[in-house]
Short mmCIF file of C-alpha atoms in Angstrom, two decimals:
data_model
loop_
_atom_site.label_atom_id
_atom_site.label_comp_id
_atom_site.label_asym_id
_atom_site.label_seq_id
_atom_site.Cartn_x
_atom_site.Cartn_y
_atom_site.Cartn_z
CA UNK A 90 0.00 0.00 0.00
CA UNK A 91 2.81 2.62 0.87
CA UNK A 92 4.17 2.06 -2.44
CA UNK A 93 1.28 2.77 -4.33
CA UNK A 94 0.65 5.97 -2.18
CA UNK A 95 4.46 6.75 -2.98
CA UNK A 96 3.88 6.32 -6.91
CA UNK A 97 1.15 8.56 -6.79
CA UNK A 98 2.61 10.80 -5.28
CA UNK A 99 6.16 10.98 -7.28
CA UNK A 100 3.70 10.95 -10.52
CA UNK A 101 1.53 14.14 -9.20
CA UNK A 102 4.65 15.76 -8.56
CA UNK A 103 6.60 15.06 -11.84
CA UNK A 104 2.96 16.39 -13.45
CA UNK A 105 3.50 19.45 -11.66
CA UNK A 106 6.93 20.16 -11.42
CA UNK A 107 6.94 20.94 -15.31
CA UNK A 108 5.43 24.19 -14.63
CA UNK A 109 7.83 25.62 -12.39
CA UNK A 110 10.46 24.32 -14.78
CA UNK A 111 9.38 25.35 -18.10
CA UNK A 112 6.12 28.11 -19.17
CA UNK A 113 3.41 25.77 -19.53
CA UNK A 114 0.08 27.42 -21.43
CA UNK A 115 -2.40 27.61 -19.12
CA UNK A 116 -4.81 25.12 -21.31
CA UNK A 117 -2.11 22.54 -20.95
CA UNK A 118 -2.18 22.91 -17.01
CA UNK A 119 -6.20 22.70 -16.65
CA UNK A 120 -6.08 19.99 -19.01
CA UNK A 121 -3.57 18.25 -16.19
CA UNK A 122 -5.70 19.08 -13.46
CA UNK A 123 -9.08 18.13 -15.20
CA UNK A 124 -7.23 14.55 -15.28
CA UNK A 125 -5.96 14.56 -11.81
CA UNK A 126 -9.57 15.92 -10.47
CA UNK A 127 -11.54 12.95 -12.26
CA UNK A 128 -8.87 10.29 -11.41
CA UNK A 129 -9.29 12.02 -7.35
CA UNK A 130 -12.77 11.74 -7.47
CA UNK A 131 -13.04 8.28 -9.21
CA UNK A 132 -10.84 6.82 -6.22
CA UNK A 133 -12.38 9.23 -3.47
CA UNK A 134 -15.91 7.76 -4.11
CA UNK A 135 -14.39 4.29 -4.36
CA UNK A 136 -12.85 4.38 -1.24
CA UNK A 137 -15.73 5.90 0.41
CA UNK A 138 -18.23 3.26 -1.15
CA UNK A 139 -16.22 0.84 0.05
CA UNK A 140 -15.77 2.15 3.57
CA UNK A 141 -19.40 2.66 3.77
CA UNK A 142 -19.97 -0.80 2.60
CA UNK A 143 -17.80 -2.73 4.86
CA UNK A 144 -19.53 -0.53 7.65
CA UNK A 145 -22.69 -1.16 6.80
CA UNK A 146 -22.37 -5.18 6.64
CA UNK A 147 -20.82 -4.42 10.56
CA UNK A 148 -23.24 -2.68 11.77
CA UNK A 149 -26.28 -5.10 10.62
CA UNK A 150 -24.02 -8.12 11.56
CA UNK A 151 -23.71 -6.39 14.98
CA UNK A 152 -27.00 -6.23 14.89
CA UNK A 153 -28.25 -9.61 14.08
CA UNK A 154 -25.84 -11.32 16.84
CA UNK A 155 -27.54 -8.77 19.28
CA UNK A 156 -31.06 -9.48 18.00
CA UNK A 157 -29.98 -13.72 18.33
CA UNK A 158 -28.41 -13.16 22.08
CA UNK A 159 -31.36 -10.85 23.43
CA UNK A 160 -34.56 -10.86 21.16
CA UNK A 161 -36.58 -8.58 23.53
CA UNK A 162 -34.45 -5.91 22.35
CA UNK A 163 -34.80 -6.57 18.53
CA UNK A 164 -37.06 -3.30 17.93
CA UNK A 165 -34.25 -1.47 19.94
CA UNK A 166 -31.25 -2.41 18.50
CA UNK A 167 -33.02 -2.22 14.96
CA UNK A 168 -33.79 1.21 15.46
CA UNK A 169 -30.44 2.25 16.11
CA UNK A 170 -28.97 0.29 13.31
CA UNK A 171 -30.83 2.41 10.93
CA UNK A 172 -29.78 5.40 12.63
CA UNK A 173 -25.79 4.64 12.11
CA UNK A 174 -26.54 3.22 8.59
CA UNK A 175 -27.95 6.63 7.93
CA UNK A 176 -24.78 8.23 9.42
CA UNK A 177 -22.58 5.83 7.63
CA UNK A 178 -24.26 6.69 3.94
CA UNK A 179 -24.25 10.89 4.72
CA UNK A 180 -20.52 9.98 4.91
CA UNK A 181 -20.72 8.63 1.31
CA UNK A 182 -23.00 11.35 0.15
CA UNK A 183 -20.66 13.78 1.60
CA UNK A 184 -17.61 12.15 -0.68
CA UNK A 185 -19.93 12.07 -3.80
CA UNK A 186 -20.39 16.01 -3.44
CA UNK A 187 -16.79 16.48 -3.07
CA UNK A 188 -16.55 14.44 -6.22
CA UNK A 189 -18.70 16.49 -8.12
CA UNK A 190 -17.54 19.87 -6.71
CA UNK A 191 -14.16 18.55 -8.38
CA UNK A 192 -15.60 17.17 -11.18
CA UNK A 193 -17.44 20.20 -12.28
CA UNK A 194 -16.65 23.11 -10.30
CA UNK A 195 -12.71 22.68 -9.68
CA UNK A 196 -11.68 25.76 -7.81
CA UNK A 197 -8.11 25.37 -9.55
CA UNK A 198 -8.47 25.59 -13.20
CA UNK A 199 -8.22 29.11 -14.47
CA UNK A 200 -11.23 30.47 -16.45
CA UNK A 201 -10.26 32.04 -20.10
#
């Protein structure tokens, strides 16, 4: 995993570091960052699916052992399971708006 993260990295910066070195027109640049911002939010919502997902299946498992040991306090423990789900997906939500905000309203790329 770290060397992925480093190869990332080292290829973000050697897409960057040509503009300090050499004048780069500007359409080249937001052409670089329009790739960089749908590559960030193609793994961003990825992650965050899958983070939501893998919480999700721990929370009703939780749930369902809980409901098995005690089933007096099904009704209970159901209603808070829906409550954290609900808290789990706003977290996903929350990634897919910061995907779109970079998708289609990038703060970075210079208007001509």
């Amino acid at each position: 995993m770290k060397k992925i993260v480093f190869l990332l990295c080292v290829f973000a910066l050697a897409a960057f570091a040509e503009s300090t070195n050499a004048p780069v027109e500007q359409e080249a640049m937001n052409a670089w960052i329009k790739a960089f911002s749908i590559l960030a939010a193609g793994l961003g919502l990825g992650v965050a699916a899958l983070g939501g997902a893998i919480g999700m299946g721990h929370t009703a498992a939780a749930t369902i052992a809980g409901t098995a040991r005690n089933p007096g306090l099904g009704p209970k423990l159901m209603t808070t399971m829906f409550i954290a789900l609900a808290m789990i997906e706003a977290q996903v939500i929350y990634a897919l708006v910061i995907a779109l905000i970079a998708l289609y309203a990038n703060p970075f790329l210079t208007i001509s």
